[in-house]
XYZ file of C-alpha atoms in Angstrom:
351
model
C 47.176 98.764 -33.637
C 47.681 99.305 -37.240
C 48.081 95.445 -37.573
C 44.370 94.972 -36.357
C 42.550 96.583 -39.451
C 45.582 95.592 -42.059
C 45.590 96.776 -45.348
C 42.080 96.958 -46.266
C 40.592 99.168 -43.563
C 43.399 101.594 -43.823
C 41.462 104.319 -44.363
C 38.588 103.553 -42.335
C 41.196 103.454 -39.373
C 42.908 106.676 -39.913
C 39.475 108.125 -40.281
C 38.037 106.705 -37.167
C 41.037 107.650 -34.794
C 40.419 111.203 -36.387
C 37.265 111.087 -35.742
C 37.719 110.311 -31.778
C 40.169 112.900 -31.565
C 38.069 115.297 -33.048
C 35.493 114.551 -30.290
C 37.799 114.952 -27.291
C 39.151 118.405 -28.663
C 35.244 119.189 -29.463
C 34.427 118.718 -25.863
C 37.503 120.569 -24.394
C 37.026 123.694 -26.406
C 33.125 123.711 -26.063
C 34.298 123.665 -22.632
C 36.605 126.633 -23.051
C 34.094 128.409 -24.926
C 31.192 128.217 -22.178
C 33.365 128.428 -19.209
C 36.242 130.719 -19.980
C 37.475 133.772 -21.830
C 40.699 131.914 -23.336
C 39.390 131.683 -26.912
C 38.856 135.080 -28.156
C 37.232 136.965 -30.746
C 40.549 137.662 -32.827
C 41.417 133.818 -32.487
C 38.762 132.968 -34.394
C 39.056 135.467 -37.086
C 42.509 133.441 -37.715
C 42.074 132.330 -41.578
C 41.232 129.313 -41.735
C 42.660 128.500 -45.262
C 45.976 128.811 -43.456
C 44.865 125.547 -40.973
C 43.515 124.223 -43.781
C 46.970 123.650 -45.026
C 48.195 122.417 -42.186
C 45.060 119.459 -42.441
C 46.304 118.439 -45.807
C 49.718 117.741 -43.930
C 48.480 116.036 -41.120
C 45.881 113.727 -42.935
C 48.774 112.799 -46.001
C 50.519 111.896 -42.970
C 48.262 110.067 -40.996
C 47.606 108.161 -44.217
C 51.014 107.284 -45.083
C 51.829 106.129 -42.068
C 48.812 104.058 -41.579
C 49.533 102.314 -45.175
C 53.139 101.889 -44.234
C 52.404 100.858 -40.364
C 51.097 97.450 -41.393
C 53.967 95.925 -42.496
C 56.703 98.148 -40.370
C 57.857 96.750 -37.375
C 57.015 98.669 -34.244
C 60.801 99.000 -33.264
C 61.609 100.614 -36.851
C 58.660 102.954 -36.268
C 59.950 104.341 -33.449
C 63.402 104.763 -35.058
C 62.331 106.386 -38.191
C 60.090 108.760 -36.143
C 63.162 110.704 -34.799
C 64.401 111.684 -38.143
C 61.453 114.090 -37.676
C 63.720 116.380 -36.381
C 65.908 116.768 -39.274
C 63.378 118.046 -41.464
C 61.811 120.053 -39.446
C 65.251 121.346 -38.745
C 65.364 121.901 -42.894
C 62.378 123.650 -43.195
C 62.703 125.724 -39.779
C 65.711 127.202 -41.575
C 64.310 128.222 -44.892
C 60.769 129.234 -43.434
C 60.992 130.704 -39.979
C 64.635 131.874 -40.469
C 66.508 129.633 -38.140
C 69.780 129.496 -37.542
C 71.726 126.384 -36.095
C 75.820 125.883 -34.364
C 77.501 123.064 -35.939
C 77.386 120.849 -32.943
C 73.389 120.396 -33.408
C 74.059 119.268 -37.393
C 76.019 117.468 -36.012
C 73.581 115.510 -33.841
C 71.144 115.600 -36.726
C 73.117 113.502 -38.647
C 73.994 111.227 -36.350
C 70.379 110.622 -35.372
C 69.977 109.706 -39.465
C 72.939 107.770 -39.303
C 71.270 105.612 -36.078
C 67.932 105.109 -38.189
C 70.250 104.134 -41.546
C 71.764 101.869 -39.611
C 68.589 99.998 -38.037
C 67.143 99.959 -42.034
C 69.522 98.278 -43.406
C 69.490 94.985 -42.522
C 65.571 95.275 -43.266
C 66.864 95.737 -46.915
C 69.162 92.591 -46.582
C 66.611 90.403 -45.022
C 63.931 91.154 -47.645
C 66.354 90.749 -50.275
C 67.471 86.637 -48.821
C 64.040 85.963 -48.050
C 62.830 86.295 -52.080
C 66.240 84.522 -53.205
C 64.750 81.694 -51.228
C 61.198 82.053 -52.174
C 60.073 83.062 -48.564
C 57.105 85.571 -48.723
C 57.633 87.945 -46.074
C 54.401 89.354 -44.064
C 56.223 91.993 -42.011
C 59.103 94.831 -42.505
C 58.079 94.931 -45.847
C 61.276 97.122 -47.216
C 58.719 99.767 -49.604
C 55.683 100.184 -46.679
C 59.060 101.089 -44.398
C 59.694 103.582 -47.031
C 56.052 104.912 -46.899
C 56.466 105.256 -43.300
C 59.590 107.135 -43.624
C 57.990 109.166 -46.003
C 55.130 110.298 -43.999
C 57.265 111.885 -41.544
C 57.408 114.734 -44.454
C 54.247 115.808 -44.848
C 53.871 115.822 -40.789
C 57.030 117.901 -40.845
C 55.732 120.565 -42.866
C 52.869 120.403 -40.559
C 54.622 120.736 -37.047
C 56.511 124.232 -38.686
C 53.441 125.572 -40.446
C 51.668 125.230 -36.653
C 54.836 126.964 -35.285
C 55.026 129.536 -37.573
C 51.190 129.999 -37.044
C 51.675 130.740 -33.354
C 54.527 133.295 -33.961
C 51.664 135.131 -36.453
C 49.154 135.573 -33.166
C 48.582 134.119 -29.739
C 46.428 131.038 -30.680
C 44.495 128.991 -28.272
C 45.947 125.119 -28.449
C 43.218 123.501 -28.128
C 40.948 126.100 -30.486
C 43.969 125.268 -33.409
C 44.128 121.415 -32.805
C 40.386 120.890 -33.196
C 39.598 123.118 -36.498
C 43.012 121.404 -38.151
C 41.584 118.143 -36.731
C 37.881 118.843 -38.033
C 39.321 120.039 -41.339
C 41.298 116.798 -41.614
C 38.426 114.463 -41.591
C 36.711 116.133 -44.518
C 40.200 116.607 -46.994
C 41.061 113.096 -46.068
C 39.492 112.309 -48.655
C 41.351 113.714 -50.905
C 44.258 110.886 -50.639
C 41.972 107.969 -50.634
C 43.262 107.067 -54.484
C 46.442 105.910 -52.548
C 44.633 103.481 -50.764
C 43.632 102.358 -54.348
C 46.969 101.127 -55.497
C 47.807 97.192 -55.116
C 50.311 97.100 -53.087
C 48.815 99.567 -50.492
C 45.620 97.473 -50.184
C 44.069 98.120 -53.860
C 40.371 99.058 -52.632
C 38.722 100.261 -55.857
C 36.364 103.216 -55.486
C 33.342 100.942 -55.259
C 34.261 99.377 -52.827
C 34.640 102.432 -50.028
C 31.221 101.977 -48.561
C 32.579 98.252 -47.850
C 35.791 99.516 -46.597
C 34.362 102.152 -43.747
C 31.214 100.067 -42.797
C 33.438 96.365 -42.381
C 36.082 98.990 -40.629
C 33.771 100.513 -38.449
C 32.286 97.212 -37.346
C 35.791 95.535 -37.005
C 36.063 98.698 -34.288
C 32.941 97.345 -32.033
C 34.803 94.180 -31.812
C 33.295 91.885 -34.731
C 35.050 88.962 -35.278
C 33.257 87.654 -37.956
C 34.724 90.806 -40.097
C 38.057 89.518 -42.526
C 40.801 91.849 -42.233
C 43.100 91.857 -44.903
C 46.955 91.717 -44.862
C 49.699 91.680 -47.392
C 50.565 87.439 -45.707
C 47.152 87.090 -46.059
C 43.945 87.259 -43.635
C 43.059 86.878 -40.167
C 39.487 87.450 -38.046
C 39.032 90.593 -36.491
C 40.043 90.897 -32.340
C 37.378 91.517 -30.038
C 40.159 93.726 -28.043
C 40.150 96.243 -31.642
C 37.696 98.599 -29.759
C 40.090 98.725 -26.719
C 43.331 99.139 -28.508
C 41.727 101.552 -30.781
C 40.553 104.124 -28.270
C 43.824 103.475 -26.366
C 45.421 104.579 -29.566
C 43.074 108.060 -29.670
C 43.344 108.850 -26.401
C 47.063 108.567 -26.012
C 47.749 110.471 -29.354
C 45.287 113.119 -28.051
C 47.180 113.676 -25.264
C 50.668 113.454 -26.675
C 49.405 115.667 -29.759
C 48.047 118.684 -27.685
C 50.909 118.433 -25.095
C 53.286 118.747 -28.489
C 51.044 121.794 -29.228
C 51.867 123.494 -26.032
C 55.399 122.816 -26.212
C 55.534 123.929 -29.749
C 53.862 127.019 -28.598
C 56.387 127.626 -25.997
C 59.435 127.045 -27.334
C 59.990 125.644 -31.312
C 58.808 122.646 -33.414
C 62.534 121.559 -33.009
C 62.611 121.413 -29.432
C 59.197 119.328 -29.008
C 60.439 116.456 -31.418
C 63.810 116.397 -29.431
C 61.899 115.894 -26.465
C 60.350 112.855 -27.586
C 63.439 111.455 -26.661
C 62.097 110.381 -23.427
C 60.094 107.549 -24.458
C 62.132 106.397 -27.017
C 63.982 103.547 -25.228
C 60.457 102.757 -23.219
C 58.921 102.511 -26.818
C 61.446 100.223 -28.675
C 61.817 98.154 -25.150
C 57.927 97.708 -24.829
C 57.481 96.386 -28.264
C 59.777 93.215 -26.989
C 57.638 92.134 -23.998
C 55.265 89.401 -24.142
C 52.100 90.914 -21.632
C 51.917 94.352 -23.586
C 52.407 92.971 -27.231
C 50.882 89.326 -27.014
C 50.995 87.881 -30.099
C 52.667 90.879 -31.806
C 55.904 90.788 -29.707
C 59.536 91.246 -31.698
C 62.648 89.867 -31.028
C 65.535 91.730 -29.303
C 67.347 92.731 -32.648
C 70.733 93.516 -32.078
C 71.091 96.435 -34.899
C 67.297 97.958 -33.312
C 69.692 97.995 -30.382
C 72.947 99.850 -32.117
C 70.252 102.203 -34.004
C 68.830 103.084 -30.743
C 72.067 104.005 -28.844
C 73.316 105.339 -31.916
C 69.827 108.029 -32.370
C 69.931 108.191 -28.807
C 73.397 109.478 -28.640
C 72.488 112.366 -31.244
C 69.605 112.912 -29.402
C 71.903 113.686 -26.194
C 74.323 115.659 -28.469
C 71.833 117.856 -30.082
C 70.010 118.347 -26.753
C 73.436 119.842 -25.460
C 74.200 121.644 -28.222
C 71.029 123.513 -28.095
C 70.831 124.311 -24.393
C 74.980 125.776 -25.181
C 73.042 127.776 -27.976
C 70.430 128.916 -25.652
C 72.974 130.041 -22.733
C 75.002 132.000 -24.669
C 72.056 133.654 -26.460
C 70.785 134.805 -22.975
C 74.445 135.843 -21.774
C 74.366 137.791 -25.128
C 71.422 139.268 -24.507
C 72.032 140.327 -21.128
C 75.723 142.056 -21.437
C 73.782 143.824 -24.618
C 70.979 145.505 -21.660
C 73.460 145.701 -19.034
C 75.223 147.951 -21.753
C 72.248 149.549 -22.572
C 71.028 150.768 -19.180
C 74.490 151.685 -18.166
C 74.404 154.311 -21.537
C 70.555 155.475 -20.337
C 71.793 155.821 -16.745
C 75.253 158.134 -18.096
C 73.188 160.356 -20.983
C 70.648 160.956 -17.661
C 73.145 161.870 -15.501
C 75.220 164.596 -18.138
C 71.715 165.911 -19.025
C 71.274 166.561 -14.911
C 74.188 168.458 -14.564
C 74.058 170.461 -17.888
């Protein structure tokens, strides 16, 4: 998807998918607020400087990883995604006081160790392919950095949520469509990125250009030019499809995240994502859903994968451990108590 509006209508793209989203969580919450009581009064005195923070994040991240998306291959996307967890694990720690056994750093860093290892030979490739004067169009070594980078910024953003639900009982939907609102507007903000060369170099004057040719390479124009770091190639007439694919599907998985982050911790909702890992990296390698776009079975995408994976499974386990013997804990400690209550009520019966 990020392929289809290149390196020119970065922006325009990250602001249309924004846009969409901000539509679907318009119409569930106008539909919360005429049909139902589960928005109240005290939810929306919530200040909303704090989700304006949390908008910053999310669009800094959406940007990044729209800028770095072009030129990443979908396999290494994937891959660097999981090392979501240990920042948020990082900042968990210092902001919301968190606390974590050995046996999940332990998984943490062999999740990074998986990702390291499906990087490298990224490095090594790009470095051969300039030795022989070979211009490379895609896994680009510095827009796999951005990517990696952008994971940051929506780090901070998944434990400023969290730590926003632990404040006050917050609506999901009510939270993901201010932040979402919010975003579109201080967007804006980070469109000088956009402005340096090897990120697309759009000049200011040139914006109104950038959204309208974006906008119209979303209807399915194919007399639009999108621009790549290889070069150029006519917009698809699929764009429109892919594109609100692309919202829909990150509407979904984004609120569900929400709820899960509500529920539980920011920690446990990235680990989760564990699921479609394998599905993710496998689709990207099959001719009917990638067309044009598919990869090659890589064997170090493969080793990264088992290898991320494996500290996936490891960190899972070491947090449902953590969580057992928390409850036993708790448990022996209001046995104990009620078995105290139940004696000092029985001496003060007979005295």
């Amino acid at each position: 998807m990020y392929n289809a509006f290149g390196t020119e209508f970065v922006f325009a793209r990250s602001q249309l998918t924004n846009l969409m989203y901000d539509i679907w969580a318009s119409l569930w919450v106008g539909y919360k607020l005429i049909f139902t009581k589960d928005i109240t009064p005290a939810m929306r005195r919530f200040p909303l400087w704090k989700l304006a923070i949390l908008s910053c994040f999310d669009a800094l991240s959406d940007l990044l990883s729209s800028i770095g998306g072009v030129n990443t291959l979908g396999s290494m996307q994937t891959l660097l995604q999981q090392t979501q967890l240990v920042f948020v694990l990082i900042l968990a720690y210092f902001a919301l006081q968190r606390r974590y056994s050995v046996w999940q750093i332990l998984g943490c860093t062999v999740i990074i160790g998986g990702a390291v290892l499906a990087i490298i030979p990224q490095f090594v490739n790009e470095h051969k392919a300039k030795k022989a004067g070979k211009e490379t169009t895609q896994g680009i070594w510095y827009f796999t950095v951005v990517y990696f980078v952008s994971n940051i910024p929506k780090s901070f953003s998944y434990v400023g949520k969290e730590w926003c639900f632990q404040q006050m009982v917050l609506d999901v939907m009510w939270v993901s469509c201010l932040v979402s609102w919010m975003q579109l507007g201080l967007a804006w903000v980070f469109y000088p990125i956009t402005t340096i060369h090897v990120f697309g170099g759009v000049p200011f004057d040139k914006v109104g250009h950038v959204m309208k040719d974006g906008f119209r390479c979303f209807f399915g124009d194919i007399n639009v030019i999108v621009h790549d770091h290889g070069g150029y190639h006519q917009c698809s007439s699929y764009v429109t499809y892919i594109t609100l694919a692309f919202s829909i599907s990150g509407f979904l998985a984004g609120v569900s995240q929400l709820y899960v982050m509500q529920r539980a911790s920011s920690a446990l909702m990235i680990t989760a994502t564990v699921v479609g890992l394998p599905l993710a990296n496998l689709a990207f390698c099959i001719k009917p859903f990638m067309g044009n776009a598919v990869e090659a079975v890589n064997k170090w995408d493969v080793a990264g994968l088992c290898v991320v994976v494996a500290g996936f499974i490891g960190y899972s386990f070491a947090e449902y451990k953590k969580t057992q013997e928390e409850l036993r804990t708790k448990w022996i400690q209001y046995g104990e108590a009620k078995h105290q209550n139940g004696t000092v009520t029985h001496g003060s019966g007979l005295q």
